[in-house]
Amino acid sequence: MARTKPSALELAMVTAVGDRGFTVSPTQLERWRTRLWLPRTADWTDPETGKLRPEIVHRAASLAGISRTGRSISWFGWGFWAMNATFESTAQLRAEVASAFERPFRRAGIDFSQIPQGDSDAAFDARREMAARMLMDQRGSRRDFDGALRAGAFGAKFELPPSRSVSNIAHRALMDPGARMLIGGMEDVGFDEMVEAWAAATPGNPEMIENIRAAQRDAALAGEDLFAQFPLAGGLPGLIHAVQEADGQRLCAADPPLTGKPILHP
């Protein structure tokens, strides 16, 4: 089927993006509009001047930079849907984010909606079995990127501040409690067990572990649950439900906007 001849507006956009050092075709512009990464052409121009809106040209240039040959836009598309904040783009954002969170379950053949709830022994054992399935054929990594970075900095006679997080989230010590947390949330993984796993994954930073324990003690004395507002407090199912039920405006606001210069430069 023959393609429709590019409009003058599309050709003007091709030229404007080219002036910014990127190459784009009318076919790509159409594809991005279909994916809701670019607004409809009726919104490309300033209603008073009739000229292309700079922010739309900037977005098209960013898309051109991101989607060069061999590259996928991936989660960058989430930012464009969030910026649009229309009913259609918000629905797309909601579906894609929820789908991304469901991916570990799909890989393990688990229907997250069927994960048993409650604190009964049967529910707990079922969740542990599901967590074990998620770990099948998974290999942890003991590569210490933080340590390598610090060694390089030391060689350059530059001291880095202490790390405030686990340097290797894929460390073997974290995989079992991490999988159980993804399935059942923090209730299935005790605080002490989680901290011990963090300590094993980050043996060179006892100060961070002690700070975590101190924060837990202070919270307990104040009658507060330190992990109550942790995003994975309810596991991935809780996070998926939060995305599915979130107000559209809040969901779009939660996604970081893509502003400034085009993301990738020529």
CSV table of N, CA and C in Angstrom, one decimal, residues 51-216:
chain,number,residue,atom,x,y,z
A,51,LYS,N,4.3,28.8,13.5
A,51,LYS,CA,5.6,28.1,13.5
A,51,LYS,C,5.7,26.9,14.4
A,52,LEU,N,6.6,26.0,14.1
A,52,LEU,CA,6.8,24.8,14.9
A,52,LEU,C,7.1,25.2,16.4
A,53,ARG,N,6.5,24.6,17.3
A,53,ARG,CA,6.8,24.9,18.7
A,53,ARG,C,8.2,24.3,19.1
A,54,PRO,N,9.0,25.1,19.7
A,54,PRO,CA,10.4,24.6,20.0
A,54,PRO,C,10.4,23.4,20.8
A,55,GLU,N,9.5,23.3,21.8
A,55,GLU,CA,9.5,22.1,22.7
A,55,GLU,C,9.1,20.8,21.9
A,56,ILE,N,8.3,20.9,20.8
A,56,ILE,CA,8.0,19.8,20.0
A,56,ILE,C,9.2,19.4,19.1
A,57,VAL,N,9.9,20.4,18.6
A,57,VAL,CA,11.1,20.1,17.9
A,57,VAL,C,12.1,19.4,18.8
A,58,HIS,N,12.2,19.9,20.0
A,58,HIS,CA,13.2,19.4,20.9
A,58,HIS,C,12.8,17.9,21.2
A,59,ARG,N,11.5,17.6,21.4
A,59,ARG,CA,11.1,16.2,21.6
A,59,ARG,C,11.4,15.3,20.5
A,60,ALA,N,11.1,15.8,19.3
A,60,ALA,CA,11.4,15.0,18.1
A,60,ALA,C,12.9,14.7,17.9
A,61,ALA,N,13.8,15.8,18.3
A,61,ALA,CA,15.2,15.6,18.2
A,61,ALA,C,15.7,14.6,19.3
A,62,SER,N,15.1,14.6,20.5
A,62,SER,CA,15.4,13.7,21.5
A,62,SER,C,15.0,12.3,21.1
A,63,LEU,N,13.9,12.1,20.5
A,63,LEU,CA,13.5,10.8,20.0
A,63,LEU,C,14.4,10.3,18.9
A,64,ALA,N,14.8,11.2,18.0
A,64,ALA,CA,15.8,10.8,17.0
A,64,ALA,C,17.1,10.4,17.6
A,65,GLY,N,17.5,11.0,18.7
A,65,GLY,CA,18.8,10.7,19.3
A,65,GLY,C,18.7,9.3,20.0
A,66,ILE,N,17.6,9.1,20.7
A,66,ILE,CA,17.4,7.9,21.4
A,66,ILE,C,17.3,6.7,20.5
A,67,SER,N,16.5,6.8,19.4
A,67,SER,CA,16.2,5.7,18.6
A,67,SER,C,17.1,5.5,17.4
A,68,ARG,N,18.3,5.8,17.5
A,68,ARG,CA,19.3,5.6,16.4
A,68,ARG,C,19.3,4.1,16.2
A,69,THR,N,19.9,3.7,15.0
A,69,THR,CA,19.9,2.3,14.6
A,69,THR,C,20.5,1.4,15.7
A,70,GLY,N,19.7,0.4,16.0
A,70,GLY,CA,20.2,-0.6,17.0
A,70,GLY,C,19.8,-0.2,18.4
A,71,ARG,N,19.1,0.9,18.6
A,71,ARG,CA,18.7,1.3,19.9
A,71,ARG,C,17.2,1.2,20.1
A,72,SER,N,16.8,1.0,21.3
A,72,SER,CA,15.4,0.9,21.6
A,72,SER,C,15.1,2.1,22.6
A,73,ILE,N,13.9,2.7,22.4
A,73,ILE,CA,13.5,3.9,23.2
A,73,ILE,C,13.3,3.4,24.7
A,74,SER,N,12.8,2.2,24.8
A,74,SER,CA,12.7,1.6,26.1
A,74,SER,C,11.9,2.5,27.0
A,75,TRP,N,12.3,2.6,28.3
A,75,TRP,CA,11.6,3.4,29.3
A,75,TRP,C,11.6,4.9,29.1
A,76,PHE,N,12.4,5.4,28.1
A,76,PHE,CA,12.3,6.8,27.8
A,76,PHE,C,10.9,7.2,27.3
A,77,GLY,N,10.3,6.2,26.7
A,77,GLY,CA,8.9,6.5,26.2
A,77,GLY,C,8.0,6.8,27.3
A,78,TRP,N,8.2,6.3,28.5
A,78,TRP,CA,7.4,6.5,29.7
A,78,TRP,C,7.4,8.1,29.9
A,79,GLY,N,8.5,8.7,29.8
A,79,GLY,CA,8.6,10.1,30.1
A,79,GLY,C,7.8,10.9,29.1
A,80,PHE,N,7.8,10.5,27.9
A,80,PHE,CA,7.0,11.2,26.9
A,80,PHE,C,5.5,11.1,27.1
A,81,TRP,N,5.1,9.9,27.5
A,81,TRP,CA,3.7,9.7,27.8
A,81,TRP,C,3.3,10.5,29.0
A,82,ALA,N,4.2,10.6,30.0
A,82,ALA,CA,3.9,11.4,31.2
A,82,ALA,C,3.8,12.8,30.9
A,83,MET,N,4.6,13.3,30.0
A,83,MET,CA,4.6,14.7,29.6
A,83,MET,C,3.3,15.1,28.8
A,84,ASN,N,2.8,14.1,28.0
A,84,ASN,CA,1.6,14.4,27.3
A,84,ASN,C,0.4,14.5,28.3
A,85,ALA,N,0.4,13.5,29.2
A,85,ALA,CA,-0.6,13.5,30.3
A,85,ALA,C,-2.1,13.5,29.7
A,86,THR,N,-2.3,12.9,28.5
A,86,THR,CA,-3.6,12.8,28.0
A,86,THR,C,-4.2,11.5,28.5
A,87,PHE,N,-5.5,11.3,28.3
A,87,PHE,CA,-6.2,10.1,28.7
A,87,PHE,C,-5.5,8.9,28.1
A,88,GLU,N,-5.2,9.0,26.8
A,88,GLU,CA,-4.7,7.9,26.0
A,88,GLU,C,-3.2,7.6,26.5
A,89,SER,N,-2.4,8.6,26.6
A,89,SER,CA,-1.0,8.4,27.0
A,89,SER,C,-0.9,8.0,28.4
A,90,THR,N,-1.7,8.4,29.3
A,90,THR,CA,-1.7,8.0,30.7
A,90,THR,C,-2.1,6.5,30.8
A,91,ALA,N,-3.1,6.1,30.0
A,91,ALA,CA,-3.4,4.7,29.9
A,91,ALA,C,-2.3,3.8,29.4
A,92,GLN,N,-1.6,4.3,28.4
A,92,GLN,CA,-0.4,3.6,27.9
A,92,GLN,C,0.7,3.5,28.9
A,93,LEU,N,0.9,4.6,29.6
A,93,LEU,CA,2.0,4.6,30.7
A,93,LEU,C,1.6,3.7,31.8
A,94,ARG,N,0.4,3.7,32.2
A,94,ARG,CA,0.0,2.8,33.3
A,94,ARG,C,0.2,1.3,32.9
A,95,ALA,N,-0.3,1.0,31.7
A,95,ALA,CA,-0.1,-0.4,31.2
A,95,ALA,C,1.3,-0.9,31.1
A,96,GLU,N,2.2,0.0,30.6
A,96,GLU,CA,3.6,-0.4,30.4
A,96,GLU,C,4.3,-0.5,31.7
A,97,VAL,N,4.1,0.4,32.6
A,97,VAL,CA,4.8,0.4,33.9
A,97,VAL,C,4.3,-0.9,34.6
A,98,ALA,N,3.0,-1.2,34.7
A,98,ALA,CA,2.5,-2.4,35.3
A,98,ALA,C,3.1,-3.6,34.7
A,99,SER,N,3.2,-3.6,33.4
A,99,SER,CA,3.7,-4.8,32.6
A,99,SER,C,5.2,-5.0,33.0
A,100,ALA,N,5.9,-3.9,33.1
A,100,ALA,CA,7.4,-4.0,33.4
A,100,ALA,C,7.5,-4.6,34.8
A,101,PHE,N,6.7,-4.2,35.8
A,101,PHE,CA,6.8,-4.8,37.1
A,101,PHE,C,6.3,-6.3,37.1
A,102,GLU,N,5.5,-6.7,36.2
A,102,GLU,CA,5.0,-8.1,36.2
A,102,GLU,C,6.0,-9.0,35.5
A,103,ARG,N,7.0,-8.4,34.8
A,103,ARG,CA,7.9,-9.2,34.0
A,103,ARG,C,8.6,-10.3,34.8
A,104,PRO,N,9.2,-10.0,36.0
A,104,PRO,CA,9.8,-11.1,36.7
A,104,PRO,C,8.9,-12.3,37.0
A,105,PHE,N,7.6,-12.0,37.2
A,105,PHE,CA,6.6,-13.1,37.5
A,105,PHE,C,6.4,-13.9,36.2
A,106,ARG,N,6.2,-13.2,35.1
A,106,ARG,CA,6.0,-13.9,33.8
A,106,ARG,C,7.1,-14.8,33.5
A,107,ARG,N,8.3,-14.4,33.7
A,107,ARG,CA,9.5,-15.2,33.4
A,107,ARG,C,9.5,-16.5,34.2
A,108,ALA,N,8.9,-16.4,35.4
A,108,ALA,CA,8.9,-17.6,36.3
A,108,ALA,C,7.6,-18.3,36.2
A,109,GLY,N,6.7,-17.9,35.2
A,109,GLY,CA,5.4,-18.6,35.1
A,109,GLY,C,4.5,-18.4,36.2
A,110,ILE,N,4.6,-17.2,36.9
A,110,ILE,CA,3.7,-16.9,38.0
A,110,ILE,C,2.7,-15.9,37.7
A,111,ASP,N,1.4,-16.1,38.0
A,111,ASP,CA,0.4,-15.2,37.9
A,111,ASP,C,0.3,-14.4,39.2
A,112,PHE,N,0.7,-13.1,39.1
A,112,PHE,CA,0.8,-12.3,40.4
A,112,PHE,C,-0.5,-12.2,41.0
A,113,SER,N,-1.6,-12.2,40.3
A,113,SER,CA,-2.9,-12.1,40.9
A,113,SER,C,-3.3,-13.3,41.7
A,114,GLN,N,-2.6,-14.4,41.5
A,114,GLN,CA,-2.8,-15.7,42.3
A,114,GLN,C,-1.9,-15.9,43.4
A,115,ILE,N,-1.0,-14.9,43.7
A,115,ILE,CA,-0.1,-15.1,44.9
A,115,ILE,C,-1.0,-15.0,46.2
A,116,PRO,N,-0.9,-16.1,47.0
A,116,PRO,CA,-1.7,-16.1,48.2
A,116,PRO,C,-1.3,-15.0,49.2
A,117,GLN,N,-2.4,-14.5,49.8
A,117,GLN,CA,-2.2,-13.4,50.8
A,117,GLN,C,-2.4,-14.0,52.2
A,118,GLY,N,-2.0,-13.2,53.2
A,118,GLY,CA,-2.2,-13.6,54.6
A,118,GLY,C,-1.0,-14.2,55.2
A,119,ASP,N,-1.1,-14.4,56.5
A,119,ASP,CA,0.1,-14.9,57.2
A,119,ASP,C,0.0,-16.4,57.7
A,120,SER,N,-0.9,-17.1,57.0
A,120,SER,CA,-1.0,-18.5,57.3
A,120,SER,C,0.2,-19.3,56.9
A,121,ASP,N,0.5,-20.4,57.5
A,121,ASP,CA,1.7,-21.2,57.1
A,121,ASP,C,1.6,-21.6,55.6
A,122,ALA,N,0.3,-22.0,55.2
A,122,ALA,CA,0.2,-22.4,53.8
A,122,ALA,C,0.5,-21.3,52.8
A,123,ALA,N,0.0,-20.1,53.1
A,123,ALA,CA,0.3,-18.9,52.2
A,123,ALA,C,1.8,-18.6,52.2
A,124,PHE,N,2.4,-18.6,53.4
A,124,PHE,CA,3.8,-18.3,53.5
A,124,PHE,C,4.6,-19.3,52.7
A,125,ASP,N,4.3,-20.6,52.9
A,125,ASP,CA,5.1,-21.6,52.2
A,125,ASP,C,4.9,-21.5,50.7
A,126,ALA,N,3.7,-21.2,50.3
A,126,ALA,CA,3.4,-21.0,48.8
A,126,ALA,C,4.2,-19.9,48.2
A,127,ARG,N,4.3,-18.8,49.0
A,127,ARG,CA,5.1,-17.6,48.5
A,127,ARG,C,6.6,-18.0,48.5
A,128,ARG,N,7.1,-18.7,49.4
A,128,ARG,CA,8.5,-19.2,49.4
A,128,ARG,C,8.7,-20.0,48.2
A,129,GLU,N,7.8,-20.9,47.8
A,129,GLU,CA,8.0,-21.8,46.7
A,129,GLU,C,8.0,-20.9,45.4
A,130,MET,N,7.2,-19.9,45.3
A,130,MET,CA,7.1,-19.0,44.2
A,130,MET,C,8.5,-18.2,44.1
A,131,ALA,N,9.0,-17.8,45.2
A,131,ALA,CA,10.3,-17.1,45.2
A,131,ALA,C,11.4,-18.0,44.7
A,132,ALA,N,11.3,-19.2,45.1
A,132,ALA,CA,12.4,-20.2,44.6
A,132,ALA,C,12.3,-20.4,43.1
A,133,ARG,N,11.1,-20.4,42.6
A,133,ARG,CA,10.9,-20.5,41.1
A,133,ARG,C,11.5,-19.3,40.4
A,134,MET,N,11.4,-18.1,41.0
A,134,MET,CA,11.9,-16.9,40.4
A,134,MET,C,13.5,-17.0,40.3
A,135,LEU,N,14.1,-17.7,41.2
A,135,LEU,CA,15.5,-17.8,41.3
A,135,LEU,C,16.1,-18.9,40.4
A,136,MET,N,15.2,-19.7,39.8
A,136,MET,CA,15.8,-20.8,39.0
A,136,MET,C,16.5,-20.2,37.8
A,137,ASP,N,17.7,-20.7,37.6
A,137,ASP,CA,18.6,-20.3,36.5
A,137,ASP,C,19.1,-18.8,36.6
A,138,GLN,N,18.9,-18.3,37.8
A,138,GLN,CA,19.4,-16.9,38.0
A,138,GLN,C,20.8,-17.0,38.7
A,139,ARG,N,21.7,-16.2,38.3
A,139,ARG,CA,23.1,-16.2,38.8
A,139,ARG,C,23.4,-14.9,39.5
A,140,GLY,N,23.8,-15.0,40.7
A,140,GLY,CA,24.2,-13.7,41.4
A,140,GLY,C,25.6,-13.3,40.9
A,141,SER,N,25.9,-12.1,41.2
A,141,SER,CA,27.2,-11.5,40.8
A,141,SER,C,27.9,-11.0,42.1
A,142,ARG,N,29.1,-11.3,42.2
A,142,ARG,CA,29.9,-10.8,43.3
A,142,ARG,C,30.8,-9.6,42.9
A,143,ARG,N,30.6,-9.1,41.7
A,143,ARG,CA,31.5,-8.1,41.2
A,143,ARG,C,31.2,-6.8,42.0
A,144,ASP,N,32.2,-6.2,42.6
A,144,ASP,CA,32.1,-5.1,43.4
A,144,ASP,C,32.5,-3.8,42.6
A,145,PHE,N,31.5,-3.2,42.0
A,145,PHE,CA,31.8,-2.1,41.1
A,145,PHE,C,32.1,-0.9,42.0
A,146,ASP,N,31.5,-0.8,43.2
A,146,ASP,CA,31.8,0.3,44.1
A,146,ASP,C,33.2,0.2,44.6
A,147,GLY,N,33.7,-1.0,44.9
A,147,GLY,CA,35.0,-1.2,45.3
A,147,GLY,C,36.0,-0.9,44.2
A,148,ALA,N,35.7,-1.3,43.0
A,148,ALA,CA,36.6,-0.9,41.9
A,148,ALA,C,36.7,0.6,41.7
A,149,LEU,N,35.5,1.3,41.8
A,149,LEU,CA,35.5,2.7,41.7
A,149,LEU,C,36.4,3.4,42.8
A,150,ARG,N,36.3,2.9,44.0
A,150,ARG,CA,37.0,3.4,45.1
A,150,ARG,C,38.5,3.2,45.0
A,151,ALA,N,38.8,2.0,44.4
A,151,ALA,CA,40.3,1.7,44.2
A,151,ALA,C,40.9,2.6,43.2
A,152,GLY,N,40.1,2.9,42.1
A,152,GLY,CA,40.6,3.8,41.1
A,152,GLY,C,40.7,5.2,41.7
A,153,ALA,N,39.8,5.6,42.5
A,153,ALA,CA,39.8,6.9,43.1
A,153,ALA,C,41.0,7.0,44.1
A,154,PHE,N,41.3,5.9,44.8
A,154,PHE,CA,42.4,5.9,45.7
A,154,PHE,C,43.7,6.1,45.0
A,155,GLY,N,43.8,5.4,43.8
A,155,GLY,CA,45.0,5.4,43.0
A,155,GLY,C,45.3,6.9,42.5
A,156,ALA,N,44.1,7.6,42.3
A,156,ALA,CA,44.2,9.0,41.8
A,156,ALA,C,44.3,10.0,43.0
A,157,LYS,N,44.5,9.4,44.2
A,157,LYS,CA,44.6,10.2,45.4
A,157,LYS,C,43.4,11.1,45.7
A,158,PHE,N,42.2,10.4,45.4
A,158,PHE,CA,41.0,11.1,45.6
A,158,PHE,C,40.1,10.3,46.5
A,159,GLU,N,39.6,10.8,47.6
A,159,GLU,CA,38.8,10.0,48.5
A,159,GLU,C,37.3,10.2,48.3
A,160,LEU,N,36.6,9.1,48.1
A,160,LEU,CA,35.1,9.2,47.8
A,160,LEU,C,34.4,9.1,49.2
A,161,PRO,N,33.2,9.8,49.3
A,161,PRO,CA,32.4,9.7,50.5
A,161,PRO,C,31.9,8.2,50.7
A,162,PRO,N,31.6,7.8,51.9
A,162,PRO,CA,31.1,6.5,52.1
A,162,PRO,C,29.8,6.2,51.3
A,163,SER,N,29.6,5.0,50.8
A,163,SER,CA,28.4,4.7,50.1
A,163,SER,C,27.2,4.7,51.0
A,164,ARG,N,26.1,5.0,50.4
A,164,ARG,CA,24.8,5.1,51.2
A,164,ARG,C,23.9,4.0,50.8
A,165,SER,N,24.3,3.1,49.9
A,165,SER,CA,23.5,2.0,49.5
A,165,SER,C,24.3,0.8,49.1
A,166,VAL,N,23.6,-0.3,48.9
A,166,VAL,CA,24.3,-1.6,48.5
A,166,VAL,C,24.9,-1.4,47.1
A,167,SER,N,26.2,-1.7,47.0
A,167,SER,CA,26.9,-1.5,45.7
A,167,SER,C,26.6,-2.5,44.6
A,168,ASN,N,26.1,-3.7,45.0
A,168,ASN,CA,25.8,-4.7,44.1
A,168,ASN,C,24.5,-5.4,44.4
A,169,ILE,N,23.4,-4.9,43.8
A,169,ILE,CA,22.1,-5.3,44.1
A,169,ILE,C,21.9,-6.8,43.6
A,170,ALA,N,22.8,-7.3,42.7
A,170,ALA,CA,22.6,-8.7,42.2
A,170,ALA,C,23.6,-9.6,43.0
A,171,HIS,N,24.0,-9.2,44.2
A,171,HIS,CA,24.9,-10.1,45.0
A,171,HIS,C,24.1,-11.3,45.4
A,172,ARG,N,24.8,-12.4,45.5
A,172,ARG,CA,24.2,-13.7,45.8
A,172,ARG,C,23.5,-13.7,47.2
A,173,ALA,N,24.1,-12.9,48.1
A,173,ALA,CA,23.5,-12.8,49.4
A,173,ALA,C,22.1,-12.2,49.4
A,174,LEU,N,21.9,-11.4,48.4
A,174,LEU,CA,20.6,-10.6,48.4
A,174,LEU,C,19.5,-11.4,47.6
A,175,MET,N,19.9,-12.4,46.8
A,175,MET,CA,19.0,-12.9,45.9
A,175,MET,C,17.8,-13.6,46.5
A,176,ASP,N,18.0,-14.5,47.5
A,176,ASP,CA,17.0,-15.2,48.2
A,176,ASP,C,16.0,-14.3,48.9
A,177,PRO,N,16.5,-13.5,49.9
A,177,PRO,CA,15.6,-12.6,50.6
A,177,PRO,C,15.0,-11.6,49.6
A,178,GLY,N,15.7,-11.2,48.6
A,178,GLY,CA,15.1,-10.2,47.6
A,178,GLY,C,14.0,-10.8,46.8
A,179,ALA,N,14.1,-12.1,46.4
A,179,ALA,CA,13.0,-12.8,45.7
A,179,ALA,C,11.8,-12.9,46.6
A,180,ARG,N,12.0,-13.3,47.9
A,180,ARG,CA,10.9,-13.4,48.8
A,180,ARG,C,10.2,-12.0,49.1
A,181,MET,N,11.0,-11.0,49.1
A,181,MET,CA,10.5,-9.6,49.2
A,181,MET,C,9.6,-9.2,48.0
A,182,LEU,N,10.1,-9.6,46.8
A,182,LEU,CA,9.3,-9.3,45.6
A,182,LEU,C,8.0,-10.0,45.6
A,183,ILE,N,7.9,-11.2,46.1
A,183,ILE,CA,6.7,-12.0,46.1
A,183,ILE,C,5.8,-11.5,47.3
A,184,GLY,N,6.3,-11.5,48.5
A,184,GLY,CA,5.4,-11.2,49.6
A,184,GLY,C,5.6,-9.9,50.4
A,185,GLY,N,6.6,-9.1,49.9
A,185,GLY,CA,6.8,-7.9,50.6
A,185,GLY,C,7.7,-8.0,51.9
A,186,MET,N,7.8,-7.0,52.6
A,186,MET,CA,8.7,-7.0,53.8
A,186,MET,C,8.2,-7.9,54.9
A,187,GLU,N,6.9,-8.2,54.9
A,187,GLU,CA,6.4,-9.1,56.0
A,187,GLU,C,7.0,-10.5,55.8
A,188,ASP,N,7.5,-10.9,54.6
A,188,ASP,CA,8.0,-12.2,54.4
A,188,ASP,C,9.5,-12.2,54.7
A,189,VAL,N,10.1,-11.1,54.9
A,189,VAL,CA,11.6,-11.0,55.1
A,189,VAL,C,11.8,-10.1,56.4
A,190,GLY,N,12.3,-10.7,57.4
A,190,GLY,CA,12.5,-9.9,58.6
A,190,GLY,C,13.6,-8.8,58.5
A,191,PHE,N,13.5,-7.8,59.3
A,191,PHE,CA,14.5,-6.7,59.2
A,191,PHE,C,15.9,-7.2,59.4
A,192,ASP,N,16.1,-8.1,60.5
A,192,ASP,CA,17.4,-8.6,60.8
A,192,ASP,C,18.0,-9.4,59.6
A,193,GLU,N,17.2,-10.2,59.0
A,193,GLU,CA,17.6,-11.0,57.9
A,193,GLU,C,18.0,-10.1,56.7
A,194,MET,N,17.2,-9.1,56.4
A,194,MET,CA,17.5,-8.2,55.3
A,194,MET,C,18.8,-7.4,55.6
A,195,VAL,N,19.0,-6.9,56.8
A,195,VAL,CA,20.2,-6.2,57.1
A,195,VAL,C,21.5,-7.1,57.0
A,196,GLU,N,21.3,-8.3,57.5
A,196,GLU,CA,22.5,-9.3,57.4
A,196,GLU,C,22.8,-9.5,55.9
A,197,ALA,N,21.8,-9.6,55.1
A,197,ALA,CA,22.1,-9.8,53.6
A,197,ALA,C,22.8,-8.5,53.1
A,198,TRP,N,22.3,-7.4,53.5
A,198,TRP,CA,23.0,-6.1,53.0
A,198,TRP,C,24.5,-6.1,53.5
A,199,ALA,N,24.7,-6.5,54.8
A,199,ALA,CA,26.0,-6.5,55.3
A,199,ALA,C,26.9,-7.5,54.5
A,200,ALA,N,26.4,-8.7,54.1
A,200,ALA,CA,27.2,-9.6,53.4
A,200,ALA,C,27.5,-9.1,52.0
A,201,ALA,N,26.6,-8.3,51.4
A,201,ALA,CA,26.8,-7.8,50.1
A,201,ALA,C,27.7,-6.6,50.1
A,202,THR,N,27.8,-5.9,51.2
A,202,THR,CA,28.6,-4.7,51.3
A,202,THR,C,29.5,-4.8,52.5
A,203,PRO,N,30.5,-5.8,52.5
A,203,PRO,CA,31.3,-6.0,53.7
A,203,PRO,C,32.2,-4.9,54.1
A,204,GLY,N,32.5,-4.0,53.2
A,204,GLY,CA,33.4,-2.9,53.4
A,204,GLY,C,32.8,-1.6,53.9
A,205,ASN,N,31.5,-1.7,54.3
A,205,ASN,CA,30.8,-0.5,54.7
A,205,ASN,C,30.0,-0.7,56.0
A,206,PRO,N,30.7,-1.1,57.1
A,206,PRO,CA,29.9,-1.3,58.4
A,206,PRO,C,29.2,-0.1,58.9
A,207,GLU,N,29.7,1.1,58.5
A,207,GLU,CA,29.0,2.3,59.0
A,207,GLU,C,27.6,2.4,58.4
A,208,MET,N,27.4,2.1,57.1
A,208,MET,CA,26.1,2.1,56.5
A,208,MET,C,25.1,1.1,57.3
A,209,ILE,N,25.6,-0.1,57.6
A,209,ILE,CA,24.8,-1.1,58.3
A,209,ILE,C,24.4,-0.6,59.6
A,210,GLU,N,25.4,0.0,60.4
A,210,GLU,CA,25.1,0.5,61.7
A,210,GLU,C,24.1,1.7,61.6
A,211,ASN,N,24.2,2.5,60.6
A,211,ASN,CA,23.2,3.6,60.5
A,211,ASN,C,21.8,3.1,60.2
A,212,ILE,N,21.7,2.0,59.4
A,212,ILE,CA,20.4,1.4,59.2
A,212,ILE,C,19.8,0.8,60.5
A,213,ARG,N,20.7,0.1,61.2
A,213,ARG,CA,20.2,-0.4,62.5
A,213,ARG,C,19.8,0.7,63.5
A,214,ALA,N,20.5,1.8,63.5
A,214,ALA,CA,20.2,2.9,64.4
A,214,ALA,C,18.9,3.5,64.0
A,215,ALA,N,18.7,3.6,62.7
A,215,ALA,CA,17.4,4.2,62.2
A,215,ALA,C,16.2,3.3,62.6
A,216,GLN,N,16.4,2.0,62.5
A,216,GLN,CA,15.4,1.1,62.9
A,216,GLN,C,15.1,1.2,64.4
